[in-house]
mmCIF file of C-alpha atoms in Angstrom:
data_model
loop_
_atom_site.group_PDB
_atom_site.id
_atom_site.type_symbol
_atom_site.label_atom_id
_atom_site.label_comp_id
_atom_site.label_asym_id
_atom_site.label_seq_id
_atom_site.Cartn_x
_atom_site.Cartn_y
_atom_site.Cartn_z
ATOM 1 C CA UNK A 1 110.147 112.754 97.095
ATOM 2 C CA UNK A 2 107.864 111.575 94.324
ATOM 3 C CA UNK A 3 105.131 113.726 92.821
ATOM 4 C CA UNK A 4 101.464 112.859 93.344
ATOM 5 C CA UNK A 5 101.280 111.341 89.852
ATOM 6 C CA UNK A 6 104.390 109.231 90.494
ATOM 7 C CA UNK A 7 103.032 108.040 93.855
ATOM 8 C CA UNK A 8 99.749 107.014 92.228
ATOM 9 C CA UNK A 9 101.644 105.167 89.504
ATOM 10 C CA UNK A 10 103.809 103.387 92.090
ATOM 11 C CA UNK A 11 100.749 102.250 94.025
ATOM 12 C CA UNK A 12 99.001 100.953 90.902
ATOM 13 C CA UNK A 13 102.169 99.191 89.727
ATOM 14 C CA UNK A 14 102.421 97.420 93.088
ATOM 15 C CA UNK A 15 98.769 96.372 92.943
ATOM 16 C CA UNK A 16 99.129 95.053 89.375
ATOM 17 C CA UNK A 17 102.298 93.138 90.219
ATOM 18 C CA UNK A 18 100.657 91.519 93.244
ATOM 19 C CA UNK A 19 97.521 90.684 91.254
ATOM 20 C CA UNK A 20 99.622 89.099 88.489
ATOM 21 C CA UNK A 21 101.558 87.103 91.084
ATOM 22 C CA UNK A 22 98.313 85.916 92.645
ATOM 23 C CA UNK A 23 97.041 84.724 89.267
ATOM 24 C CA UNK A 24 100.288 82.764 88.903
ATOM 25 C CA UNK A 25 99.604 80.994 92.227
ATOM 26 C CA UNK A 26 102.188 83.101 94.041
ATOM 27 C CA UNK A 27 100.017 84.867 96.611
ATOM 28 C CA UNK A 28 102.840 86.821 98.214
ATOM 29 C CA UNK A 29 105.865 88.623 96.859
ATOM 30 C CA UNK A 30 108.997 89.639 98.704
ATOM 31 C CA UNK A 31 109.434 93.347 99.079
ATOM 32 C CA UNK A 32 112.889 93.158 97.492
ATOM 33 C CA UNK A 33 111.573 91.373 94.376
ATOM 34 C CA UNK A 34 108.707 93.814 94.037
ATOM 35 C CA UNK A 35 111.033 96.809 94.433
ATOM 36 C CA UNK A 36 113.547 95.407 91.948
ATOM 37 C CA UNK A 37 110.946 94.336 89.364
ATOM 38 C CA UNK A 38 109.247 97.729 89.482
ATOM 39 C CA UNK A 39 112.491 99.738 89.843
ATOM 40 C CA UNK A 40 111.152 101.677 92.828
ATOM 41 C CA UNK A 41 113.332 103.640 95.224
ATOM 42 C CA UNK A 42 113.222 102.202 98.768
ATOM 43 C CA UNK A 43 111.557 105.273 100.258
ATOM 44 C CA UNK A 44 108.845 105.369 97.581
ATOM 45 C CA UNK A 45 108.255 101.621 97.866
ATOM 46 C CA UNK A 46 107.775 101.898 101.628
ATOM 47 C CA UNK A 47 105.479 104.919 101.254
ATOM 48 C CA UNK A 48 103.332 103.193 98.616
ATOM 49 C CA UNK A 49 103.022 100.037 100.714
ATOM 50 C CA UNK A 50 102.142 102.062 103.808
ATOM 51 C CA UNK A 51 99.379 103.834 101.885
ATOM 52 C CA UNK A 52 97.973 100.638 100.337
ATOM 53 C CA UNK A 53 98.062 98.826 103.687
ATOM 54 C CA UNK A 54 96.226 101.709 105.371
ATOM 55 C CA UNK A 55 93.559 101.458 102.656
ATOM 56 C CA UNK A 56 93.175 97.739 103.455
ATOM 57 C CA UNK A 57 94.308 96.660 99.980
ATOM 58 C CA UNK A 58 97.529 94.849 100.927
ATOM 59 C CA UNK A 59 99.150 93.165 103.916
ATOM 60 C CA UNK A 60 102.785 93.956 104.590
ATOM 61 C CA UNK A 61 105.326 92.184 106.775
ATOM 62 C CA UNK A 62 107.871 94.875 107.593
ATOM 63 C CA UNK A 63 111.585 94.419 108.216
ATOM 64 C CA UNK A 64 113.289 96.101 111.142
ATOM 65 C CA UNK A 65 114.462 98.768 108.656
ATOM 66 C CA UNK A 66 110.846 99.748 107.818
ATOM 67 C CA UNK A 67 110.978 98.194 104.377
ATOM 68 C CA UNK A 68 108.522 95.571 103.119
ATOM 69 C CA UNK A 69 109.739 92.007 103.652
ATOM 70 C CA UNK A 70 106.641 90.374 102.127
ATOM 71 C CA UNK A 71 103.564 91.861 100.483
ATOM 72 C CA UNK A 72 100.213 90.236 99.640
ATOM 73 C CA UNK A 73 96.855 91.425 98.376
ATOM 74 C CA UNK A 74 93.917 91.389 100.760
ATOM 75 C CA UNK A 75 90.475 90.215 99.690
ATOM 76 C CA UNK A 76 89.533 93.863 99.216
ATOM 77 C CA UNK A 77 92.620 94.385 97.044
ATOM 78 C CA UNK A 78 91.732 91.378 94.895
ATOM 79 C CA UNK A 79 88.180 92.663 94.436
ATOM 80 C CA UNK A 80 89.493 96.094 93.393
ATOM 81 C CA UNK A 81 91.841 94.576 90.814
ATOM 82 C CA UNK A 82 89.103 92.281 89.475
ATOM 83 C CA UNK A 83 86.849 95.311 89.103
ATOM 84 C CA UNK A 84 89.600 97.182 87.219
ATOM 85 C CA UNK A 85 90.179 94.160 84.985
ATOM 86 C CA UNK A 86 86.444 93.909 84.242
ATOM 87 C CA UNK A 87 86.280 97.620 83.352
ATOM 88 C CA UNK A 88 89.288 97.246 81.043
ATOM 89 C CA UNK A 89 87.613 94.332 79.244
ATOM 90 C CA UNK A 90 84.411 96.321 78.777
ATOM 91 C CA UNK A 91 86.330 99.255 77.286
ATOM 92 C CA UNK A 92 88.501 97.305 75.036
#
């Protein structure tokens, strides 16, 4: 199982990937593409998506094997990523 730091990094990587996809007019991403692009193990991908969905930041359509079939940002997730982007611009 991943360490706390790894789990936090996985969650942020998922959020960034979804936010980038949204900016490219691709509001949803398949779970397989997200997992492959981010090189996440299946178990860690599912755990990160479960956490983010419970926080209300993403919506997940699950397969029968408890893996994400499709993942999208919620309005709350978009607002969080916009806030992060704004903070990054102010710092840099």
